[in-house]
Short mmCIF file of C-alpha atoms in Angstrom, two decimals:
data_model
loop_
_atom_site.label_atom_id
_atom_site.label_comp_id
_atom_site.label_asym_id
_atom_site.label_seq_id
_atom_site.Cartn_x
_atom_site.Cartn_y
_atom_site.Cartn_z
CA MET A 1 0.88 10.13 3.17
CA PRO A 2 0.92 13.68 4.57
CA LEU A 3 2.13 14.16 8.10
CA THR A 4 0.71 16.67 10.59
CA ARG A 5 2.85 19.77 10.98
CA ARG A 6 4.02 20.24 14.53
CA SER A 7 5.86 22.92 16.44
CA LEU A 8 9.60 22.51 16.89
CA LEU A 9 10.36 19.94 19.57
CA THR A 10 13.25 20.20 21.97
CA ALA A 11 16.61 18.50 21.72
CA ALA A 12 18.65 17.14 24.60
CA ALA A 13 22.00 18.70 25.25
CA ALA A 14 24.90 16.74 23.83
CA ALA A 15 26.70 14.64 26.40
CA PRO A 16 30.48 15.02 26.55
CA ALA A 17 32.60 12.38 24.82
CA LEU A 18 33.36 9.54 27.21
CA ALA A 19 35.74 6.61 27.17
CA SER A 20 32.69 4.30 27.38
CA VAL A 21 28.99 4.67 26.60
CA ALA A 22 26.26 3.24 28.85
CA SER A 23 23.86 0.72 27.31
CA VAL A 24 20.10 0.97 27.66
CA GLY A 25 17.06 -1.28 27.79
CA PRO A 26 13.95 -1.23 25.60
CA ALA A 27 13.22 1.79 23.41
CA GLN A 28 11.09 4.59 24.80
CA ALA A 29 9.16 7.27 22.96
CA ALA A 30 11.62 10.03 23.77
CA ALA A 31 11.08 13.28 21.90
CA PRO A 32 13.84 15.84 21.44
CA LYS A 33 13.49 19.20 23.19
CA ALA A 34 13.13 22.67 21.76
CA VAL A 35 16.13 24.48 20.39
CA PRO A 36 16.05 28.04 21.81
CA GLY A 37 15.40 30.60 19.09
CA ALA A 38 15.14 28.02 16.31
CA ALA A 39 12.25 28.13 13.86
CA PRO A 40 10.61 25.09 12.29
CA LEU A 41 12.01 24.27 8.86
CA ALA A 42 9.29 21.83 7.85
CA GLY A 43 6.13 22.72 5.97
CA PRO A 44 3.08 20.58 5.32
CA ALA A 45 3.68 17.50 3.19
CA PRO A 46 2.62 17.90 -0.45
CA ALA A 47 -0.24 15.75 -1.67
CA ALA A 48 0.77 12.51 -3.36
CA VAL A 49 -1.13 11.41 -6.46
CA PRO A 50 -0.05 8.08 -8.00
CA ALA A 51 0.97 8.05 -11.65
CA GLY A 52 2.75 5.61 -13.90
CA PRO A 53 3.59 2.17 -12.43
CA GLY A 54 2.41 2.90 -8.91
CA LEU A 55 4.80 5.83 -8.41
CA PRO A 56 3.73 9.45 -7.85
CA PRO A 57 4.77 12.38 -9.99
CA GLY A 58 7.71 14.12 -8.38
CA TYR A 59 10.28 16.81 -8.60
CA ARG A 60 13.45 16.32 -10.55
CA PHE A 61 15.95 18.69 -9.02
CA SER A 62 18.08 20.91 -11.23
CA LEU A 63 21.66 19.86 -10.54
CA LYS A 64 23.09 22.67 -12.64
CA ASP A 65 21.82 25.47 -10.40
CA GLU A 66 23.94 27.20 -7.77
CA PRO A 67 23.41 25.45 -4.38
CA VAL A 68 23.09 27.25 -1.06
CA ASP A 69 25.35 26.53 1.92
CA LEU A 70 22.90 25.20 4.52
CA LEU A 71 25.11 25.40 7.61
CA GLY A 72 27.31 28.35 6.67
CA ARG A 73 30.46 26.47 7.60
CA GLU A 74 32.07 23.06 7.91
CA ILE A 75 30.68 21.71 11.19
CA PRO A 76 32.31 19.20 13.58
CA LEU A 77 30.36 16.09 14.54
CA HIS A 78 30.67 14.02 17.72
CA TYR A 79 33.63 12.07 16.32
CA THR A 80 36.28 13.14 13.83
CA ARG A 81 34.95 10.64 11.30
CA VAL A 82 33.30 10.98 7.90
CA HIS A 83 29.51 11.37 7.95
CA GLN A 84 28.15 8.54 5.81
CA GLN A 85 24.58 9.72 5.36
CA ALA A 86 22.15 12.31 6.71
CA ALA A 87 18.38 12.81 6.93
CA PHE A 88 15.98 15.42 8.29
CA ASP A 89 13.12 14.94 10.73
CA PRO A 90 10.13 15.93 8.53
CA VAL A 91 8.28 17.44 11.51
CA THR A 92 10.93 19.32 13.52
CA GLY A 93 13.45 19.96 10.73
CA LEU A 94 16.29 18.67 12.93
CA LEU A 95 19.15 17.00 11.09
CA TYR A 96 20.48 13.51 11.86
CA ALA A 97 23.87 12.35 10.55
CA VAL A 98 25.46 8.89 10.77
CA GLN A 99 29.21 8.42 11.17
CA GLY A 100 31.73 5.79 12.23
CA ILE A 101 33.29 5.70 15.72
CA SER A 102 36.82 6.89 16.47
CA GLY A 103 39.60 4.73 17.82
CA GLY A 104 40.12 4.65 21.58
CA VAL A 105 36.38 4.58 22.35
CA LYS A 106 34.76 1.68 24.23
CA LEU A 107 31.00 1.39 23.79
CA SER A 108 30.62 -0.31 27.18
CA ALA A 109 32.83 -1.07 30.16
CA ASP A 110 33.33 -4.72 29.14
CA ASP A 111 33.76 -4.07 25.42
CA THR A 112 36.99 -5.39 23.92
CA VAL A 113 36.65 -3.41 20.68
CA VAL A 114 38.62 -0.16 20.88
CA SER A 115 40.39 0.55 17.59
CA LEU A 116 38.86 2.45 14.69
CA ALA A 117 39.36 -0.53 12.36
CA ASP A 118 37.61 -2.88 14.79
CA HIS A 119 34.63 -0.51 15.15
CA ASP A 120 34.31 -0.32 11.36
CA GLY A 121 34.73 -4.07 11.03
CA ARG A 122 31.94 -4.70 13.54
CA GLY A 123 29.66 -2.05 12.06
CA ASP A 124 29.53 0.41 14.98
CA LEU A 125 27.88 3.76 14.28
CA CYS A 126 27.14 7.09 15.95
CA VAL A 127 23.95 9.02 15.12
CA ASN A 128 24.31 12.79 15.61
CA GLN A 129 21.23 14.96 16.24
CA ILE A 130 22.00 18.45 14.90
CA ALA A 131 20.32 21.84 15.33
CA PRO A 132 19.71 24.22 12.40
CA ASP A 133 22.81 26.22 13.43
CA GLY A 134 25.02 23.13 13.15
CA THR A 135 25.32 22.37 16.87
CA VAL A 136 25.37 18.69 17.81
CA LEU A 137 22.56 18.37 20.36
CA ALA A 138 22.68 14.67 21.21
CA VAL A 139 24.18 11.39 20.03
CA MET A 140 23.16 7.75 20.04
CA HIS A 141 25.52 4.79 19.58
CA LEU A 142 24.70 1.68 17.56
CA LYS A 143 26.70 -1.53 17.89
CA GLY A 144 26.95 -4.01 15.03
CA PHE A 145 24.64 -2.22 12.57
CA GLY A 146 26.75 -1.63 9.46
CA HIS A 147 28.37 1.15 7.45
CA GLY A 148 25.57 3.75 7.53
CA ALA A 149 25.40 4.59 3.81
CA GLY A 150 21.59 4.41 3.78
CA PHE A 151 19.50 6.30 6.33
CA GLY A 152 16.02 7.69 6.89
CA VAL A 153 14.19 9.55 9.66
CA GLU A 154 10.48 9.23 10.40
CA ASN A 155 8.48 11.12 13.04
CA VAL A 156 5.37 9.36 14.36
CA ASP A 157 3.45 11.27 17.03
CA GLY A 158 6.64 12.85 18.38
CA THR A 159 8.79 9.71 18.35
CA VAL A 160 11.75 9.93 15.99
CA TRP A 161 12.35 6.62 14.20
CA LEU A 162 15.63 5.84 12.47
CA TRP A 163 15.76 3.56 9.43
CA LEU A 164 19.12 2.04 8.47
CA GLU A 165 20.94 -1.23 7.81
CA THR A 166 21.42 -3.57 10.76
CA HIS A 167 22.75 -6.97 11.92
CA ALA A 168 26.14 -6.72 10.23
CA ASP A 169 28.46 -9.70 10.30
CA VAL A 170 32.01 -8.91 11.43
CA ALA A 171 34.04 -8.03 8.35
CA ALA A 172 37.46 -9.29 7.35
CA PRO A 173 40.41 -7.27 8.73
CA GLY A 174 40.65 -3.87 7.05
CA LYS A 175 37.09 -4.06 5.66
CA ASN A 176 33.88 -2.27 6.62
CA ALA A 177 30.94 -4.28 7.93
CA HIS A 178 27.61 -3.99 6.11
CA GLY A 179 24.14 -4.77 7.41
CA LYS A 180 22.09 -7.78 6.27
CA TYR A 181 18.62 -6.39 7.06
CA ILE A 182 16.74 -3.09 7.30
CA GLY A 183 16.21 -1.90 10.89
CA ARG A 184 13.85 0.64 12.48
CA LEU A 185 14.43 1.94 16.01
CA ALA A 186 13.56 4.97 18.10
CA PHE A 187 16.19 7.67 18.57
CA GLN A 188 17.24 7.88 22.23
CA PRO A 189 19.72 10.60 23.21
CA GLY A 190 22.77 9.12 24.95
CA ALA A 191 21.72 5.51 24.36
CA LEU A 192 23.68 2.50 23.16
CA VAL A 193 21.76 -0.14 21.22
CA ASP A 194 23.22 -3.51 20.23
CA ALA A 195 21.78 -4.73 16.91
CA LYS A 196 21.60 -8.32 18.14
CA THR A 197 19.90 -7.68 21.49
CA GLY A 198 18.45 -4.16 21.33
CA PRO A 199 14.96 -2.91 20.48
CA VAL A 200 15.31 -3.04 16.68
CA GLU A 201 12.38 -3.77 14.36
CA LEU A 202 13.68 -5.98 11.54
CA PHE A 203 12.68 -6.08 7.86
CA LYS A 204 14.06 -8.64 5.41
CA PRO A 205 12.90 -7.58 1.91
CA VAL A 206 15.81 -9.31 0.13
CA GLY A 207 16.51 -12.16 2.54
CA GLU A 208 19.93 -12.24 4.22
CA ASN A 209 21.87 -9.83 2.08
CA SER A 210 25.29 -8.66 3.22
CA SER A 211 24.97 -5.12 1.85
CA VAL A 212 21.53 -3.55 2.10
CA THR A 213 20.55 0.10 2.71
CA PRO A 214 17.22 2.00 2.80
CA SER A 215 15.95 5.43 1.77
CA LEU A 216 12.62 6.96 2.86
CA ASP A 217 10.42 9.13 0.65
CA LEU A 218 7.78 10.21 3.14
CA ASP A 219 6.28 12.82 0.84
CA HIS A 220 5.13 10.06 -1.51
CA GLY A 221 4.76 7.23 1.00
CA HIS A 222 7.59 5.06 -0.33
CA ILE A 223 10.74 3.30 0.82
CA ALA A 224 13.53 2.13 -1.47
CA VAL A 225 16.06 -0.60 -0.71
CA ARG A 226 19.46 -0.98 -2.35
CA HIS A 227 21.26 -4.29 -2.09
CA VAL A 228 24.44 -5.56 -3.69
CA THR A 229 24.88 -9.17 -4.77
CA GLY A 230 27.98 -10.35 -6.61
CA GLY A 231 29.07 -6.76 -7.11
CA VAL A 232 25.78 -5.80 -8.80
CA ALA A 233 23.54 -3.21 -7.11
CA GLU A 234 19.77 -3.41 -7.39
CA TYR A 235 17.12 -0.93 -6.23
CA SER A 236 13.57 -1.85 -5.22
CA VAL A 237 10.80 0.64 -4.38
CA TYR A 238 7.93 -0.28 -2.04
CA GLU A 239 4.85 1.35 -0.55
CA LEU A 240 6.01 2.28 2.96
CA ASP A 241 2.83 1.14 4.73
CA ALA A 242 2.97 -2.23 2.97
CA PHE A 243 6.67 -2.54 3.78
CA LYS A 244 5.91 -2.00 7.47
CA ARG A 245 3.44 -4.89 7.22
CA ARG A 246 6.29 -6.91 5.69
CA GLU A 247 4.62 -7.10 2.31
CA PHE A 248 7.75 -7.03 0.19
CA THR A 249 6.33 -6.85 -3.33
CA PRO A 250 8.17 -3.98 -5.02
CA LEU A 251 6.43 -1.42 -7.21
CA VAL A 252 9.52 -1.34 -9.40
CA ARG A 253 12.99 -2.84 -9.41
CA PHE A 254 16.03 -1.78 -11.43
CA GLN A 255 19.78 -2.24 -11.57
CA GLY A 256 22.34 0.39 -10.55
CA ARG A 257 25.06 1.30 -13.01
CA HIS A 258 27.56 3.42 -11.09
CA SER A 259 29.57 3.17 -7.88
CA ILE A 260 28.31 5.53 -5.19
CA GLN A 261 28.97 7.07 -1.79
CA SER A 262 25.30 7.55 -0.87
CA TRP A 263 21.86 7.71 -2.46
CA CYS A 264 18.25 8.71 -1.90
CA LEU A 265 14.77 8.25 -3.38
CA TYR A 266 12.40 11.11 -4.14
CA GLY A 267 9.30 10.76 -6.31
CA ASN A 268 10.15 9.05 -9.57
CA PHE A 269 13.91 9.43 -9.17
CA VAL A 270 16.87 7.97 -7.34
CA TYR A 271 19.75 10.41 -6.82
CA GLN A 272 23.27 9.15 -6.26
CA ASN A 273 26.47 10.96 -5.41
CA SER A 274 29.94 9.53 -5.79
CA GLY A 275 33.53 10.66 -5.50
CA THR A 276 36.65 10.38 -3.38
CA ALA A 277 38.83 12.97 -1.67
CA TYR A 278 41.58 14.84 -3.51
CA ASP A 279 44.86 12.92 -3.66
CA VAL A 280 47.66 12.09 -6.07
CA ASP A 281 45.36 9.85 -8.10
CA ASN A 282 42.41 12.24 -7.85
CA PRO A 283 43.71 15.81 -8.19
CA TYR A 284 41.63 18.98 -8.36
CA PRO A 285 38.81 19.29 -9.52
CA GLY A 286 38.20 15.75 -8.30
CA ASN A 287 35.82 13.01 -9.33
CA ALA A 288 32.49 13.95 -7.68
CA TRP A 289 29.51 12.96 -9.83
CA TRP A 290 25.74 12.88 -9.59
CA ASN A 291 23.69 10.13 -11.21
CA VAL A 292 19.91 10.34 -11.56
CA TYR A 293 17.74 7.30 -12.33
CA ASP A 294 14.16 7.19 -13.54
CA VAL A 295 12.91 4.46 -11.21
CA ALA A 296 10.11 3.31 -13.55
CA SER A 297 12.51 2.40 -16.35
CA GLY A 298 15.84 2.15 -14.52
CA ALA A 299 17.38 4.49 -17.08
CA VAL A 300 20.04 7.00 -16.08
CA VAL A 301 18.38 10.26 -17.09
CA GLU A 302 21.26 12.46 -15.97
CA ARG A 303 24.94 12.07 -15.08
CA ILE A 304 26.66 15.34 -14.26
CA PHE A 305 29.91 16.45 -12.63
CA ASN A 306 29.42 18.08 -9.22
CA ASP A 307 31.45 21.29 -9.14
CA THR A 308 30.16 22.52 -5.76
CA ALA A 309 32.77 23.85 -3.28
CA LEU A 310 35.81 22.85 -5.32
CA ASP A 311 38.02 24.87 -2.98
CA LEU A 312 37.46 22.61 0.05
CA ALA A 313 40.80 21.35 1.35
CA HIS A 314 39.40 17.85 1.77
CA ARG A 315 36.38 17.14 -0.44
CA GLU A 316 34.77 13.71 -0.30
CA SER A 317 31.18 13.22 -1.47
CA GLU A 318 28.98 11.81 1.25
CA ALA A 319 25.33 12.36 2.25
CA ILE A 320 22.44 13.01 -0.12
CA THR A 321 18.82 13.37 1.00
CA VAL A 322 15.66 15.45 0.50
CA ARG A 323 14.22 17.68 3.20
CA ARG A 324 10.94 19.52 3.51
CA THR A 325 10.90 23.30 3.69
CA THR A 326 8.08 25.83 3.67
CA ALA A 327 9.05 26.61 0.06
CA GLY A 328 8.93 22.98 -1.05
CA PRO A 329 11.35 20.05 -1.15
CA GLN A 330 15.11 20.61 -1.24
CA LEU A 331 17.82 18.20 -2.37
CA VAL A 332 20.60 18.25 0.25
CA PHE A 333 24.07 16.82 -0.35
CA GLY A 334 27.38 17.01 1.47
CA PHE A 335 31.13 16.65 1.59
CA ALA A 336 33.38 15.37 4.33
CA THR A 337 36.05 18.05 4.83
CA GLN A 338 39.27 18.95 6.65
CA GLY A 339 41.64 16.73 8.61
CA ASP A 340 39.12 16.05 11.36
CA ARG A 341 36.42 15.26 8.80
CA ARG A 342 33.87 17.97 9.35
CA MET A 343 30.56 18.07 7.48
CA ALA A 344 29.53 20.64 4.85
CA LEU A 345 25.97 20.52 3.47
CA TYR A 346 24.47 22.25 0.46
CA GLY A 347 20.91 22.49 -0.88
CA LEU A 348 19.23 22.70 -4.29
CA SER A 349 15.56 23.68 -4.58
CA SER A 350 15.03 24.41 -8.28
CA THR A 351 13.62 21.82 -10.61
CA THR A 352 15.16 21.03 -13.97
CA PRO A 353 15.41 23.68 -16.69
CA TRP A 354 14.49 22.83 -20.26
CA THR A 355 15.60 19.28 -20.98
CA PRO A 356 15.85 17.71 -24.47
CA LEU A 357 13.35 15.03 -25.50
CA THR A 358 14.26 12.09 -27.71
CA TYR A 359 12.52 11.94 -31.10
CA ASP A 360 13.09 10.11 -34.40
CA GLU A 361 15.42 12.45 -36.28
CA ASN A 362 15.16 10.23 -39.37
CA VAL A 363 11.47 11.15 -39.62
CA TYR A 364 11.27 14.64 -38.12
CA GLY A 365 13.48 17.67 -38.47
CA ALA A 366 13.95 20.59 -36.07
CA THR A 367 16.36 23.51 -35.81
CA ASN A 368 18.42 23.88 -32.62
CA SER A 369 16.07 26.56 -31.29
CA TYR A 370 12.99 24.40 -31.72
CA LYS A 371 14.10 20.87 -30.85
CA PRO A 372 11.59 19.04 -28.58
CA GLN A 373 12.21 19.72 -24.88
CA TYR A 374 10.39 19.85 -21.56
CA ARG A 375 10.48 21.53 -18.17
CA GLN A 376 8.88 20.11 -15.00
CA THR A 377 7.82 21.80 -11.78
CA GLY A 378 6.07 19.46 -9.38
CA ASP A 379 3.27 17.78 -11.37
CA ARG A 380 3.24 20.49 -14.07
CA VAL A 381 5.04 19.69 -17.34
CA GLU A 382 5.69 22.25 -20.08
CA LEU A 383 6.52 21.16 -23.63
CA ARG A 384 7.90 23.13 -26.55
CA LEU A 385 8.89 22.05 -30.03
CA ARG A 386 8.62 22.86 -33.73
CA VAL A 387 9.12 20.01 -36.18
CA THR A 388 8.74 19.23 -39.87
CA ARG A 389 8.51 15.95 -41.75
CA ASN A 390 11.85 15.23 -43.47
CA THR A 391 10.02 13.83 -46.51
CA ASN A 392 7.87 16.98 -46.82
CA THR A 393 4.78 14.77 -46.94
CA PRO A 394 1.41 15.75 -45.40
CA TRP A 395 0.79 15.32 -41.70
CA THR A 396 -1.47 12.44 -40.62
CA SER A 397 -4.07 13.10 -37.95
CA GLY A 398 -3.28 11.08 -34.82
CA GLU A 399 0.40 10.79 -35.68
CA THR A 400 2.67 10.05 -32.69
CA ILE A 401 5.50 12.59 -32.77
CA LEU A 402 7.47 11.17 -29.81
CA SER A 403 7.17 9.17 -26.59
CA LEU A 404 7.74 10.96 -23.28
CA PRO A 405 9.89 9.43 -20.49
CA SER A 406 7.94 7.61 -17.81
CA HIS A 407 8.16 10.31 -15.13
CA LEU A 408 6.23 12.66 -17.47
CA HIS A 409 3.29 10.30 -18.07
CA PRO A 410 -0.09 11.78 -17.02
CA ILE A 411 -2.71 9.69 -15.23
CA ARG A 412 -5.26 10.63 -17.93
CA THR A 413 -5.17 11.91 -21.51
CA GLN A 414 -4.74 15.67 -21.67
CA GLY A 415 -5.18 18.03 -24.64
CA MET A 416 -3.20 21.07 -25.73
CA VAL A 417 -3.34 23.54 -28.61
CA GLY A 418 -0.35 24.20 -30.85
CA THR A 419 0.37 26.20 -33.98
CA ALA A 420 1.09 25.40 -37.62
CA THR A 421 2.87 27.03 -40.54
CA GLY A 422 1.10 29.91 -42.22
CA ALA A 423 2.63 29.12 -45.59
CA GLY A 424 1.82 26.49 -48.22
CA ASP A 425 -1.39 24.49 -48.52
CA ILE A 426 -2.96 25.03 -45.07
CA THR A 427 -6.40 26.64 -44.90
CA GLY A 428 -8.35 27.80 -41.90
CA PRO A 429 -6.99 28.47 -38.38
CA LEU A 430 -3.24 28.20 -37.89
CA THR A 431 -3.69 25.85 -34.94
CA VAL A 432 -3.48 22.09 -34.38
CA ARG A 433 -4.67 19.90 -31.52
CA TRP A 434 -2.20 17.86 -29.43
CA GLU A 435 -2.75 15.10 -26.90
CA VAL A 436 -0.49 13.40 -24.35
CA THR A 437 -1.72 9.97 -23.23
CA PRO A 438 -1.08 7.90 -20.09
CA ASP A 439 1.49 5.78 -21.95
CA GLY A 440 3.47 8.95 -22.75
CA SER A 441 2.57 9.26 -26.44
CA LEU A 442 2.56 12.82 -27.76
CA ARG A 443 0.19 12.97 -30.75
CA MET A 444 -0.92 15.64 -33.22
CA TYR A 445 -4.49 15.76 -34.57
CA ASP A 446 -5.50 17.67 -37.71
CA GLU A 447 -7.57 16.44 -40.68
CA ARG A 448 -6.38 18.97 -43.28
CA GLY A 449 -3.37 16.99 -44.52
CA PHE A 450 -1.11 20.03 -44.87
CA LYS A 451 2.67 20.15 -45.10
CA GLY A 452 5.18 22.39 -43.30
CA TRP A 453 5.96 22.76 -39.62
CA ILE A 454 3.84 22.16 -36.54
CA ALA A 455 4.68 23.56 -33.11
CA LEU A 456 3.70 23.27 -29.47
CA ASP A 457 4.37 25.59 -26.54
CA ALA A 458 1.98 24.46 -23.81
CA GLY A 459 1.72 22.36 -20.67
CA TYR A 460 -0.23 19.69 -18.83
CA PHE A 461 -0.43 18.05 -15.41
CA THR A 462 0.75 14.54 -14.60
CA SER A 463 -1.81 14.25 -11.77
#
């Protein structure tokens, strides 16, 4: 569902921190104002072509590449609290970050909640609107929403809509409140919105769940919901337009396997980050990890240690999201840093390098240099391999060599040309025909019944 590219809108100047915050009435379509000298970061949305079980082909970001520092420094937010999650306006490129509220702040003149613990226990949040240079332009306060670990930003005709958990029940002393539903509301600079009485559009995809968070994938027209029941996390992916109509039939559903700080959906993958700050029980280099799920199967396709910015004095994994740029999508992740909990953000744009493919090693043999592997860029997949039959028996035309993971399945059968050994009993051209089918089967076709190795170094498109 591509969105129209627009010029950079303006952002309201940040109001000074006050002892209390004024409440507001119904939401209005307030658009941020232009940031002087700032250029738009967003490019046109890429086309989305469904593949597999209702999910589009997508990028899988290369987590082993060197990330770039997006802000150039550790930036302060409105409060000296950890940022829980962040998201980018896909039209203006402005950044929005959610954090808890500091102690000593009253959200209204008659509010009795003042302490940090009470704000967290009620689920009070602050949404920061941030310019490309890291300046906080405006803030909005949310009362009784939740913890803020899931967050999305949507721009519809100039109105910025926030997606996050809402309607949190007050938590037990010392605990954080978590929302029961998914909420959608317009961003209003300087406003205070109460979850129970304010202009919040409610969605209840999993009933009344005490820990539910969303993630938007606007490039592919999807929304994912994570909810935790009995300590078990489950992810469900929906068509966004259907979700807005409250049609809560998921395209896919799978179970989470690791504890997390934050998460996001993009294409066929869910990305998680986890980790706590350095301390006696978690010394340098820390415990920051990425986990990547194939949403069609629920399998963890990658789990890798995050060694970004190991020299930060305080380094706690927090936000993870995907933003649009003129060069394509970028995976953005962050750390909460320093004593006053500033925010550092980093970006990865490269897709995965060559990745091993699973094959039956009891049937087929391959040297280290020629083991089956793939590389994906957008909807283009490249394959390379060279295998032999361990029994040294002739090849059978139509033989399935391996099955590709679900995110590599094409929407139609595609053919490729590979090579074959020049030694032994083969006659004629030293080529063989390969096919990859919509169910992910990679097959070799040749009627000559020769022995020896066969190889492939070619590509196809999933769309």
